[in-house]
Coordinates of C-alpha atoms in Angstrom, one line a residue:
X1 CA 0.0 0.0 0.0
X2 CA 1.4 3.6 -0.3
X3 CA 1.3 6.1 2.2
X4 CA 1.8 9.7 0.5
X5 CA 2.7 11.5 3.7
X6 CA 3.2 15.3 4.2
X7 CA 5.4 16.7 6.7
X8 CA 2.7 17.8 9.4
X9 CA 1.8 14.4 9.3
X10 CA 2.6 11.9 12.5
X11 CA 4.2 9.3 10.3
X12 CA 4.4 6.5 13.1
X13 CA 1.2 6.8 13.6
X14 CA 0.1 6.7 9.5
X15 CA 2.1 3.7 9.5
X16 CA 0.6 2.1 12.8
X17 CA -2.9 2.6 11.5
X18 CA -2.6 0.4 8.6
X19 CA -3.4 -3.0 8.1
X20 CA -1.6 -4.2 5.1
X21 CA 1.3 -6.6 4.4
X22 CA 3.3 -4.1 2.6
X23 CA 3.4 -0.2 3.0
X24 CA 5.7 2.2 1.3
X25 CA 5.6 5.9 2.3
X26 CA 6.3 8.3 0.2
X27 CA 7.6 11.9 1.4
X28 CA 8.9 15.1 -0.4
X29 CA 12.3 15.9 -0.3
X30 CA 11.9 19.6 0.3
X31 CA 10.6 18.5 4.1
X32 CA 12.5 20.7 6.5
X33 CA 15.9 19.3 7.4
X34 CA 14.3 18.1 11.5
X35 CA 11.2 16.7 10.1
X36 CA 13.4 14.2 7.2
X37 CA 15.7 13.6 9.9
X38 CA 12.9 12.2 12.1
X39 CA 11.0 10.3 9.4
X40 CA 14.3 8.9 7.9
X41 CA 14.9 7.9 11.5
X42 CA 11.7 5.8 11.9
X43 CA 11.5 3.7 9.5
X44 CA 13.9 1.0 10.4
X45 CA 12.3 0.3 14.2
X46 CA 9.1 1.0 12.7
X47 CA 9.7 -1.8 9.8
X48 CA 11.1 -4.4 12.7
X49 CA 7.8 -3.7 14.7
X50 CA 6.0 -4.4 12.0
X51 CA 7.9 -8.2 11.1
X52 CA 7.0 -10.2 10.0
X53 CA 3.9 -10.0 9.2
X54 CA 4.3 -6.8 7.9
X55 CA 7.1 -4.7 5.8
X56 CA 7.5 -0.8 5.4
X57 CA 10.0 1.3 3.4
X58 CA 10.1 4.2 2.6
X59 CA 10.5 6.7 -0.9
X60 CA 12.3 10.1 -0.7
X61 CA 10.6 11.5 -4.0
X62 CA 13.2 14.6 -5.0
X63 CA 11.9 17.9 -6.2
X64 CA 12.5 16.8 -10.1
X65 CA 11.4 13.6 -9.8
X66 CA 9.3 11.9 -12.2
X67 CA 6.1 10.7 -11.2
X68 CA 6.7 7.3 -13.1
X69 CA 9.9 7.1 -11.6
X70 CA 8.1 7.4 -7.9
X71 CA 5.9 5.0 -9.0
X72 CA 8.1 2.6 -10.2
X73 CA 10.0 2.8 -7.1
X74 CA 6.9 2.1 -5.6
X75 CA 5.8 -1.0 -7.7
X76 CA 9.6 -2.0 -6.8
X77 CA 9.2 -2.1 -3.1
X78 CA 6.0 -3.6 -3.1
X79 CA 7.0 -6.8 -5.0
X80 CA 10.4 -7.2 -3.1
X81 CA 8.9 -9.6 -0.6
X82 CA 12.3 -9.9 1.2
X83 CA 12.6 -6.1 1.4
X84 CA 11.6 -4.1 4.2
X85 CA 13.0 -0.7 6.1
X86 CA 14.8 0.5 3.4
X87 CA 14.9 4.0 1.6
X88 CA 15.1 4.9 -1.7
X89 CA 15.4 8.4 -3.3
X90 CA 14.3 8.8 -6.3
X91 CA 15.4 12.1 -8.0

């Protein structure tokens, strides 16, 4: 599932709230430097409390990034069964 996030949003708590095997969140790169420092920060003890039933990575999508190229980072993550708390920016 993806999770387009903004930065007022409480990401742990995005993440908590959903009930699917995979999630990829998605987040802007212009995000203030605290707030990408904090959700950059989360994901990998978010993604072990979510194993193993569940996995979660994220996307960094950069300010000229195509939006097949976020998608396809997207598609990638969801189909990588063996992947979870990783990041990938896609620029």
């Amino acid at each position: 599932m993806r999770l387009e996030l903004r930065e007022a949003d409480d990401l742990p708590a995005r993440v908590r709230a959903v009930d699917a095997e995979s999630v990829v969140v998605v987040i802007d790169a212009g995000w203030s430097p605290l707030a990408s420092a904090l959700a950059l920060a989360s994901i990998a003890p978010l993604a072990i409390e979510r194993a193993p039933a569940g996995r979660l990575n994220l996307v960094v999508r950069g300010a000229d990034a195509a939006a097949a190229a976020v998608d396809a980072a997207v598609a990638f993550l969801e189909g990588a069964r063996s992947t979870t708390g990783q990041v990938l920016t896609v620029s």
